Short mmCIF file of C-alpha atoms and ligand atoms in Angstrom, two decimals:
data_model
loop_
_atom_site.label_atom_id
_atom_site.label_comp_id
_atom_site.label_asym_id
_atom_site.label_seq_id
_atom_site.Cartn_x
_atom_site.Cartn_y
_atom_site.Cartn_z
CA MET A 222 78.38 163.71 -12.86
CA ASN A 223 76.94 167.26 -14.82
CA ARG A 224 73.44 169.02 -13.14
CA THR A 225 70.60 167.39 -14.51
CA THR A 226 71.88 163.62 -12.80
CA PRO A 227 70.78 163.82 -8.98
CA ARG A 228 72.74 164.50 -5.95
CA SER A 229 75.04 161.76 -4.79
CA GLN A 230 74.87 160.00 -1.66
CA TRP A 231 77.13 157.45 -0.07
CA ALA A 232 76.40 153.42 -0.86
CA SER A 233 76.10 153.00 2.79
CA ARG A 234 76.19 153.92 6.22
CA ILE A 235 79.04 151.87 7.03
CA GLY A 236 81.12 153.23 4.18
CA PHE A 237 81.00 156.96 5.01
CA VAL A 238 81.91 156.26 8.20
CA LEU A 239 84.70 155.00 6.43
CA ALA A 240 84.97 157.60 4.15
CA ALA A 241 85.16 159.86 7.02
CA ALA A 242 86.77 158.45 9.51
CA GLY A 243 89.38 157.84 6.52
CA SER A 244 89.46 161.25 5.81
CA ALA A 245 89.89 162.04 9.99
CA ILE A 246 92.89 159.51 10.35
CA GLY A 247 96.42 160.03 7.89
CA LEU A 248 99.51 161.06 8.78
CA GLY A 249 98.16 163.06 11.80
CA ASN A 250 97.53 159.52 13.35
CA ILE A 251 100.83 158.62 13.03
CA TRP A 252 103.17 160.47 12.01
CA LYS A 253 102.28 164.01 14.24
CA PHE A 254 100.24 162.18 17.65
CA PRO A 255 103.17 159.84 18.43
CA TYR A 256 105.74 163.06 18.03
CA ILE A 257 103.90 165.23 19.91
CA THR A 258 102.75 163.11 22.85
CA GLY A 259 106.68 162.49 22.58
CA LEU A 260 107.04 166.15 22.86
CA ASN A 261 105.33 166.44 25.29
CA GLY A 262 106.11 164.14 27.86
CA GLY A 263 103.57 161.57 27.02
CA GLY A 264 100.63 160.62 29.40
CA ALA A 265 99.44 163.74 30.82
CA PHE A 266 99.02 165.19 27.41
CA VAL A 267 97.65 161.71 26.40
CA LEU A 268 94.65 162.48 28.64
CA VAL A 269 94.25 166.51 27.69
CA TYR A 270 94.11 165.21 24.15
CA LEU A 271 90.87 162.69 25.01
CA GLY A 272 89.45 165.68 26.72
CA CYS A 273 89.93 168.02 23.79
CA ILE A 274 88.66 164.97 21.04
CA LEU A 275 85.72 164.85 23.21
CA LEU A 276 84.60 168.37 24.45
CA VAL A 277 85.62 170.63 21.42
CA GLY A 278 86.32 168.16 18.41
CA LEU A 279 83.16 166.06 18.54
CA PRO A 280 80.87 168.23 18.54
CA ILE A 281 82.51 170.89 16.21
CA MET A 282 82.75 167.58 13.60
CA MET A 283 78.60 167.13 14.51
CA ALA A 284 78.23 170.90 14.08
CA GLU A 285 79.46 170.35 10.37
CA PHE A 286 78.39 167.54 9.82
CA LEU A 287 75.00 168.92 10.70
CA ILE A 288 75.17 172.15 7.99
CA GLY A 289 76.52 170.33 5.01
CA ARG A 290 73.35 167.37 5.23
CA HIS A 291 70.99 170.53 5.40
CA GLY A 292 72.45 172.03 2.56
CA GLN A 293 73.15 169.23 0.94
CA LYS A 294 75.46 171.33 -0.96
CA ASP A 295 79.89 171.71 -1.21
CA ALA A 296 81.10 173.47 1.53
CA VAL A 297 80.20 177.44 0.52
CA GLY A 298 77.17 176.60 -1.74
CA SER A 299 75.67 174.32 2.45
CA PHE A 300 76.58 177.21 3.95
CA ALA A 301 74.56 179.67 1.35
CA SER A 302 71.56 177.64 1.30
CA LEU A 303 71.28 177.90 5.07
CA ALA A 304 72.22 181.95 5.98
CA GLY A 305 70.55 183.38 2.64
CA GLU A 306 72.78 183.17 -1.54
CA ARG A 307 73.72 186.80 -0.14
CA SER A 308 75.18 186.11 3.20
CA PRO A 309 78.85 186.42 4.50
CA TRP A 310 78.85 182.93 6.26
CA ARG A 311 79.77 181.71 2.62
CA MET A 312 82.93 182.73 3.51
CA VAL A 313 83.73 180.86 5.81
CA GLY A 314 82.90 177.68 2.65
CA TRP A 315 85.23 180.20 0.77
CA MET A 316 87.86 179.27 2.97
CA GLY A 317 87.72 175.75 3.74
CA VAL A 318 88.11 175.15 0.59
CA PHE A 319 90.82 177.38 0.37
CA THR A 320 92.28 175.91 3.73
CA SER A 321 92.16 172.31 2.26
CA PHE A 322 93.23 172.61 -1.26
CA LEU A 323 96.79 174.72 0.75
CA LEU A 324 96.65 171.62 2.75
CA PHE A 325 96.86 169.54 0.09
CA SER A 326 99.63 171.13 -1.99
CA PHE A 327 102.47 170.55 1.19
CA TYR A 328 100.39 167.03 2.48
CA ALA A 329 101.23 164.79 -0.55
CA VAL A 330 104.81 165.65 -0.18
CA VAL A 331 105.30 163.96 3.43
CA ALA A 332 102.83 161.35 1.85
CA GLY A 333 105.47 161.39 -1.02
CA TRP A 334 108.14 160.55 1.61
CA SER A 335 105.94 157.33 2.56
CA PHE A 336 106.14 155.98 -1.12
CA ASP A 337 109.41 155.82 -1.41
CA TYR A 338 110.24 154.72 2.34
CA ILE A 339 107.65 151.43 0.87
CA VAL A 340 109.95 150.87 -2.26
CA ARG A 341 112.90 151.42 0.03
CA SER A 342 111.98 148.80 2.00
CA ALA A 343 111.10 146.38 0.07
CA THR A 344 114.40 146.69 -1.32
CA GLY A 345 115.91 145.98 1.56
CA ALA A 346 117.77 149.53 1.89
CA PHE A 347 117.40 149.70 5.23
CA GLN A 348 118.88 146.34 5.46
CA GLY A 349 121.86 145.84 8.04
CA LYS A 350 122.08 149.20 8.22
CA SER A 351 123.35 152.14 11.20
CA ALA A 352 121.65 153.91 12.03
CA ASP A 353 123.65 155.95 11.35
CA GLU A 354 123.40 155.24 6.98
CA ILE A 355 119.92 154.95 7.67
CA ASN A 356 119.42 158.48 8.96
CA ALA A 357 121.28 159.81 6.01
CA ILE A 358 118.75 157.98 3.88
CA PHE A 359 116.62 160.16 4.68
CA GLY A 360 118.55 163.12 4.33
CA GLN A 361 119.61 161.38 1.24
CA LEU A 362 115.76 161.29 -0.20
CA VAL A 363 114.17 165.16 1.37
CA THR A 364 117.77 166.48 0.03
CA SER A 365 117.36 165.55 -3.67
CA PRO A 366 114.13 167.41 -4.79
CA VAL A 367 114.18 164.64 -8.24
CA GLN A 368 112.94 162.62 -6.10
CA VAL A 369 110.66 164.61 -3.11
CA ILE A 370 108.71 166.38 -6.21
CA PHE A 371 109.03 162.24 -8.41
CA TRP A 372 106.64 160.78 -5.10
CA GLN A 373 105.15 163.94 -4.53
CA ALA A 374 103.27 164.09 -8.02
CA VAL A 375 103.02 160.15 -7.97
CA PHE A 376 101.10 160.95 -5.00
CA ILE A 377 98.45 163.46 -5.94
CA VAL A 378 97.70 161.33 -9.41
CA ALA A 379 96.94 158.69 -7.40
CA THR A 380 94.98 161.30 -5.02
CA VAL A 381 93.23 162.57 -7.90
CA GLY A 382 92.52 158.98 -9.98
CA ILE A 383 90.46 158.19 -6.42
CA VAL A 384 88.59 161.91 -6.52
CA VAL A 385 87.61 161.18 -10.41
CA GLY A 386 85.92 157.79 -9.53
CA GLY A 387 83.10 160.26 -7.16
CA VAL A 388 81.17 159.57 -4.05
CA ARG A 389 80.70 155.43 -4.15
CA GLY A 390 82.81 154.50 -7.20
CA GLY A 391 85.47 156.09 -6.03
CA ILE A 392 85.83 157.68 -1.77
CA GLU A 393 83.20 154.51 -0.35
CA ARG A 394 84.98 152.20 -2.25
CA TRP A 395 88.49 152.94 -1.80
CA SER A 396 87.71 153.72 1.63
CA LYS A 397 86.33 149.86 1.90
CA ILE A 398 89.08 149.07 1.24
CA LEU A 399 91.58 151.09 2.41
CA MET A 400 90.50 151.26 5.39
CA PRO A 401 89.93 147.56 7.33
CA LEU A 402 93.78 146.94 5.29
CA LEU A 403 94.56 149.56 7.36
CA PHE A 404 93.02 148.32 10.25
CA LEU A 405 94.40 144.95 9.48
CA LEU A 406 97.78 146.45 9.02
CA LEU A 407 98.30 148.48 13.33
CA LEU A 408 96.93 146.22 14.44
CA LEU A 409 100.00 143.47 13.38
CA LEU A 410 102.06 146.33 14.46
CA PHE A 411 100.23 146.88 18.18
CA VAL A 412 100.67 142.73 18.60
CA ARG A 413 104.45 144.15 17.83
CA GLY A 414 104.47 146.33 19.69
CA MET A 415 102.85 145.09 22.51
CA THR A 416 105.57 141.94 22.53
CA SER A 417 108.35 144.03 22.15
CA PRO A 418 110.69 144.16 25.43
CA GLY A 419 110.28 148.19 25.91
CA ALA A 420 105.66 147.23 26.62
CA ARG A 421 105.91 148.18 29.71
CA ALA A 422 108.03 150.96 29.40
CA GLY A 423 105.95 152.81 26.14
CA LEU A 424 102.94 152.04 27.85
CA GLU A 425 103.99 153.27 31.01
CA PHE A 426 104.56 156.30 29.14
CA MET A 427 101.41 156.66 27.48
CA PHE A 428 99.57 156.33 29.97
CA ARG A 429 101.35 156.98 33.16
CA PRO A 430 99.58 160.61 33.39
CA ASP A 431 102.12 163.00 35.14
CA PHE A 432 100.82 166.35 35.47
CA SER A 433 104.20 168.09 36.16
CA LYS A 434 104.93 167.30 32.16
CA LEU A 435 102.48 169.77 31.80
CA THR A 436 103.65 172.70 29.69
CA PRO A 437 99.84 175.98 28.75
CA ASN A 438 101.44 174.74 25.00
CA ALA A 439 101.15 171.15 25.34
CA LEU A 440 97.12 172.21 25.95
CA LEU A 441 96.72 173.79 23.27
CA ASP A 442 98.92 170.48 21.23
CA ALA A 443 96.46 168.91 21.60
CA LEU A 444 93.75 171.52 21.35
CA GLY A 445 95.32 171.61 17.93
CA HIS A 446 95.81 168.68 16.93
CA SER A 447 92.63 168.04 18.04
CA PHE A 448 91.24 170.07 15.01
CA PHE A 449 93.42 168.18 12.74
CA THR A 450 93.52 164.38 13.75
CA LEU A 451 89.28 164.62 13.20
CA SER A 452 89.77 167.26 9.92
CA LEU A 453 88.31 169.70 11.45
CA GLY A 454 87.71 173.90 10.31
CA ALA A 455 88.88 173.09 6.29
CA GLY A 456 85.15 172.06 5.36
CA THR A 457 85.91 167.66 4.87
CA MET A 458 82.99 166.69 6.94
CA ILE A 459 81.12 169.12 5.13
CA THR A 460 80.76 168.09 2.20
CA TYR A 461 81.30 164.77 3.60
CA GLY A 462 77.62 164.92 5.78
CA SER A 463 76.49 166.81 2.36
CA TYR A 464 76.38 162.98 0.34
CA LEU A 465 75.04 162.29 3.37
CA ASP A 466 70.66 161.04 3.61
CA ARG A 467 68.43 162.92 5.66
CA LYS A 468 67.30 160.10 8.04
CA ALA A 469 71.62 159.30 8.94
CA ASP A 470 72.46 159.82 12.71
CA LEU A 471 74.78 162.33 13.04
CA PHE A 472 75.70 161.67 17.02
CA THR A 473 76.07 157.96 16.07
CA LEU A 474 77.98 158.51 12.56
CA SER A 475 80.18 161.52 14.00
CA LEU A 476 80.64 159.45 17.71
CA ARG A 477 81.54 155.87 15.86
CA ILE A 478 84.69 159.02 13.86
CA THR A 479 85.67 160.36 16.57
CA ILE A 480 86.77 156.68 18.60
CA LEU A 481 88.41 155.51 15.27
CA ASP A 482 90.46 158.33 14.92
CA THR A 483 91.35 157.60 18.79
CA LEU A 484 92.06 154.53 18.39
CA VAL A 485 94.37 154.69 15.78
CA ALA A 486 95.84 157.10 16.63
CA LEU A 487 96.21 155.33 20.87
CA LEU A 488 97.24 152.11 18.79
CA ALA A 489 99.81 154.00 17.04
CA GLY A 490 101.59 155.54 19.31
CA LEU A 491 101.62 151.67 21.31
CA ALA A 492 102.74 150.71 18.15
CA ILE A 493 105.83 153.01 18.53
CA PHE A 494 107.09 154.40 21.67
CA PRO A 495 107.69 150.12 23.03
CA VAL A 496 110.16 149.80 19.58
CA VAL A 497 111.63 152.90 20.80
CA PHE A 498 112.11 152.25 24.14
CA ALA A 499 112.55 148.65 23.87
CA ALA A 500 115.76 150.39 20.57
CA GLY A 501 116.78 152.91 23.67
CA LEU A 502 115.47 155.84 21.16
CA GLU A 503 114.50 159.36 22.37
CA PRO A 504 109.63 159.66 22.11
CA SER A 505 111.43 163.55 21.01
CA SER A 506 112.57 163.01 19.00
CA GLY A 507 110.45 164.89 16.54
CA PRO A 508 108.74 165.07 13.43
CA GLY A 509 111.16 162.85 12.18
CA LEU A 510 110.22 159.97 14.41
CA VAL A 511 108.57 157.72 12.13
CA PHE A 512 110.66 158.20 8.60
CA GLN A 513 114.49 158.20 11.01
CA THR A 514 113.40 155.46 13.64
CA ILE A 515 110.93 152.84 12.78
CA PRO A 516 113.99 152.57 10.08
CA ILE A 517 116.09 151.66 13.12
CA VAL A 518 114.30 149.53 14.78
CA PHE A 519 112.87 147.34 11.97
CA SER A 520 116.47 146.38 10.64
CA ALA A 521 117.23 145.11 13.30
CA LEU A 522 114.38 143.02 13.47
CA PRO A 523 113.58 139.55 12.24
CA PHE A 524 111.55 140.07 8.89
CA GLY A 525 112.39 143.74 9.30
CA SER A 526 111.75 144.55 5.68
CA PHE A 527 108.69 143.11 5.91
CA LEU A 528 107.62 144.77 9.01
CA ALA A 529 108.78 147.94 7.51
CA VAL A 530 106.28 148.39 4.12
CA LEU A 531 103.75 147.24 6.31
CA PHE A 532 104.31 150.27 8.27
CA PHE A 533 104.56 152.79 5.12
CA LEU A 534 101.83 150.94 3.30
CA LEU A 535 99.40 151.82 6.33
CA LEU A 536 101.12 155.50 6.43
CA ALA A 537 100.89 155.37 2.18
CA PHE A 538 96.85 153.86 3.29
CA ALA A 539 96.11 156.50 5.82
CA ALA A 540 97.76 159.56 4.08
CA LEU A 541 96.27 158.34 0.88
CA SER A 542 92.06 157.80 2.41
CA SER A 543 93.07 161.76 4.50
CA SER A 544 94.22 163.80 0.53
CA ILE A 545 91.52 162.31 -0.54
CA SER A 546 88.42 164.37 1.04
CA MET A 547 91.43 167.60 0.73
CA LEU A 548 91.15 167.14 -3.41
CA GLU A 549 86.90 166.63 -2.51
CA VAL A 550 86.28 169.94 -1.31
CA SER A 551 87.22 171.46 -4.17
CA VAL A 552 85.61 169.14 -6.70
CA ALA A 553 82.87 169.20 -4.90
CA TYR A 554 82.54 173.24 -4.72
CA LEU A 555 83.16 173.24 -8.86
CA VAL A 556 81.28 171.22 -9.96
CA ASP A 557 77.68 172.45 -7.24
CA GLU A 558 78.66 175.78 -7.36
CA LYS A 559 80.45 176.37 -10.72
CA GLY A 560 78.56 172.91 -13.22
CA TRP A 561 81.96 172.16 -14.14
CA GLY A 562 82.56 168.35 -14.97
CA ARG A 563 84.07 165.94 -11.84
CA THR A 564 87.10 165.17 -14.18
CA LEU A 565 87.35 168.33 -15.26
CA ALA A 566 87.52 169.83 -11.79
CA THR A 567 89.87 166.95 -9.65
CA SER A 568 92.70 166.50 -12.58
CA LEU A 569 93.22 170.55 -12.53
CA MET A 570 92.81 170.58 -8.54
CA GLY A 571 95.02 168.53 -8.39
CA PHE A 572 97.34 169.17 -11.17
CA PHE A 573 96.95 172.96 -9.34
CA ALA A 574 97.76 171.59 -5.61
CA PHE A 575 100.92 170.23 -7.18
CA VAL A 576 102.18 172.80 -9.09
CA ILE A 577 101.41 175.10 -4.78
CA GLY A 578 102.77 171.54 -3.14
CA ILE A 579 106.77 172.07 -5.38
CA PRO A 580 108.02 175.15 -2.97
CA SER A 581 107.31 173.28 -0.17
CA ALA A 582 109.07 170.52 -1.61
CA LEU A 583 112.05 172.62 -2.17
CA SER A 584 111.59 173.51 0.85
CA PHE A 585 113.94 171.21 1.95
CA ASN A 586 116.62 171.68 -0.13
CA LYS A 587 116.77 173.73 -3.33
CA LEU A 588 115.01 176.80 -1.12
CA ALA A 589 115.44 175.77 2.10
CA GLN A 590 117.05 178.76 3.06
CA PHE A 591 114.92 180.72 0.83
CA THR A 592 112.71 181.89 4.31
CA PRO A 593 111.60 184.91 4.21
CA PHE A 594 108.15 183.93 5.30
CA PHE A 595 108.34 184.80 9.01
CA GLY A 596 112.34 182.97 9.17
CA ARG A 597 110.08 180.04 7.55
CA THR A 598 110.93 177.78 4.69
CA PHE A 599 107.70 177.28 2.77
CA PHE A 600 106.66 174.19 3.90
CA ASP A 601 106.63 175.02 7.15
CA PHE A 602 105.02 178.75 6.29
CA VAL A 603 102.15 176.59 5.31
CA ASP A 604 101.71 173.80 7.37
CA LYS A 605 102.09 176.65 10.71
CA LEU A 606 99.19 178.45 8.61
CA VAL A 607 96.84 175.87 7.96
CA SER A 608 97.87 173.67 11.26
CA SER A 609 97.80 177.24 13.26
CA TYR A 610 95.46 179.06 12.64
CA LEU A 611 93.11 178.33 9.77
CA LEU A 612 91.65 174.96 10.95
CA PRO A 613 90.92 176.27 14.55
CA LEU A 614 90.00 179.54 13.16
CA GLY A 615 86.90 177.16 10.63
CA GLY A 616 86.03 175.28 13.50
CA LEU A 617 85.42 178.78 15.28
CA CYS A 618 83.16 180.30 12.79
CA VAL A 619 81.88 176.71 12.67
CA ALA A 620 81.10 176.40 16.07
CA LEU A 621 79.43 180.48 16.01
CA TYR A 622 76.96 179.69 13.44
CA ALA A 623 76.20 176.16 14.96
CA GLY A 624 76.03 177.75 18.69
CA TRP A 625 75.08 181.05 17.61
CA PHE A 626 72.94 181.44 14.48
CA TRP A 627 71.00 178.79 13.65
CA LYS A 628 67.64 178.35 14.05
CA ALA A 629 67.66 176.25 17.44
CA ASP A 630 63.89 174.81 16.39
CA ALA A 631 65.59 174.14 12.86
CA GLU A 632 68.85 172.48 14.00
CA LYS A 633 67.17 170.66 16.90
CA ARG A 634 64.31 168.77 13.87
CA GLU A 635 68.43 168.25 11.62
CA LEU A 636 70.18 166.80 14.54
CA THR A 637 67.43 164.66 16.64
CA GLY A 638 65.51 163.60 13.55
CA ASP A 639 62.57 162.70 15.04
CA GLY A 640 62.45 162.72 18.43
CA ASP A 641 64.55 160.50 19.05
CA ARG A 642 67.60 161.16 22.22
CA ALA A 643 66.13 164.39 22.48
CA TRP A 644 68.90 165.17 25.47
CA ILE A 645 71.86 165.39 23.13
CA TYR A 646 70.46 168.81 22.01
CA PRO A 647 71.08 170.84 25.33
CA LEU A 648 73.92 169.43 25.45
CA TRP A 649 76.10 169.80 21.89
CA HIS A 650 74.12 173.06 21.73
CA LEU A 651 76.34 174.33 25.14
CA LEU A 652 79.51 172.79 24.06
CA VAL A 653 79.16 174.43 20.30
CA ARG A 654 77.53 177.22 21.87
CA PHE A 655 80.52 177.97 24.52
CA ILE A 656 83.06 175.46 25.53
CA ALA A 657 84.17 175.06 21.55
CA PRO A 658 85.16 178.20 21.21
CA LEU A 659 86.68 179.40 23.87
CA ALA A 660 88.65 177.14 23.97
CA VAL A 661 89.37 177.40 20.82
CA VAL A 662 89.37 181.86 20.82
CA VAL A 663 92.19 180.78 23.72
CA ILE A 664 93.98 178.42 21.18
CA LEU A 665 93.97 181.46 18.97
CA LEU A 666 95.20 184.17 21.36
CA ASN A 667 97.74 182.29 22.64
CA GLN A 668 99.40 180.82 18.77
CA ALA A 669 99.18 184.92 18.26
CA GLY A 670 101.54 185.73 21.13
CA LEU A 671 98.90 186.59 23.19
CA PHE A 672 100.05 184.75 26.47
CA GLY A 673 103.80 185.30 25.69
N1 LIG B 105 93.13 164.95 10.09
C1 LIG B 105 94.48 164.31 8.72
C2 LIG B 105 95.45 164.57 9.68
O1 LIG B 105 95.03 163.44 10.73
C3 LIG B 105 94.70 165.89 8.48
C4 LIG B 105 93.39 166.58 7.73
C5 LIG B 105 93.37 167.73 8.10
C6 LIG B 105 92.15 165.71 6.66
C7 LIG B 105 92.37 167.89 7.40
C8 LIG B 105 91.01 166.09 6.24
C9 LIG B 105 91.11 167.62 6.57
O2 LIG B 105 96.00 163.54 8.89
#
């Protein structure tokens, strides 16, 4: 796209909802949510997570859409057009560009594993194997730098291929194909989970709250994850919001996206935990939950290979529709602010993300012992930096801008348009002004170790 053509917009509201839900729904829902629920003891954690989504995540998502839609530019440009060309608020936009780029670089590594697992499942590599043998396959994959980097590259090329196509022809078109497929697959696996012998145990684990299991850390995990899963604090939703037309009702759209995201996380849990319990596995086995236990579980079932292929396809789709939104943040910046062509911007950023991602890919093999980053590998370090600090910090700045700095009447007009549903504004404003910033400050202080 060059500077003389008008700026792109989503072709339809449903296209926008699917693209934004595609951004939100990702490894966070299918890989991370089940394992952190497992680690934090189930039901009570799920309740707190739902509370955080509603009281902190949803209002901040609305704020990001508002900023982007009002600015009609990338994350940096939107802040510039709202707060002024020289305003320090543009830093929040730059931070978003940096955060989503960094996130993309290591996200692609884990997403690449799901590509590898599609191929392995399809060729029956897990069939008839013991649990130990299957675990060994995971170890074999991640300790092979060549394989990990190969799949990381394939994943990045796929992401670039979609983003090059632009907002309508790339992101929206592919989201409209990938998201419904994902729902279908997930529903199938959910039914499989609910008809498995572990269904009852799985349901109880997820929905019977045992508040004695609720540690302060579980509270903070829930809050932090609500940013990650809704793609907040990385400039993503500002960028996607900027392709919206002036009339779109941001409250209803945000609510739909949030509901879809939450539904997928819950369905993923309900697909995974019953099979975990039926097979007598530990729900708290950590980040390996998906890659190590799912093939074990499926290898013992009829049509196991087929179900495993479905599962990893689903994981790959979810990851892909999230990574395109990460890449789009820096591409939009280069196109809108620097006047670059989309193809050049996308290819170059994809290439850089690949290069910056290499130390992450090597963190499981060649560089596994190389831990100068506060005792962490490069992968663990960038993951921690993004998930625990940069995303909450970005979200906090957005909430502060929307809650304290934006002129109330302009903001109110942007949110409620011609005055429909005027009650939303004061409620939303209260949440972004006080509740959300307070909650975020508490997580950040905790992450910094201030509460021990
Ligand atoms: N929401 C995505 C997930 O759950 C991750 C993400 C975070 C995407 C921030 C974009 C921006 O996997």
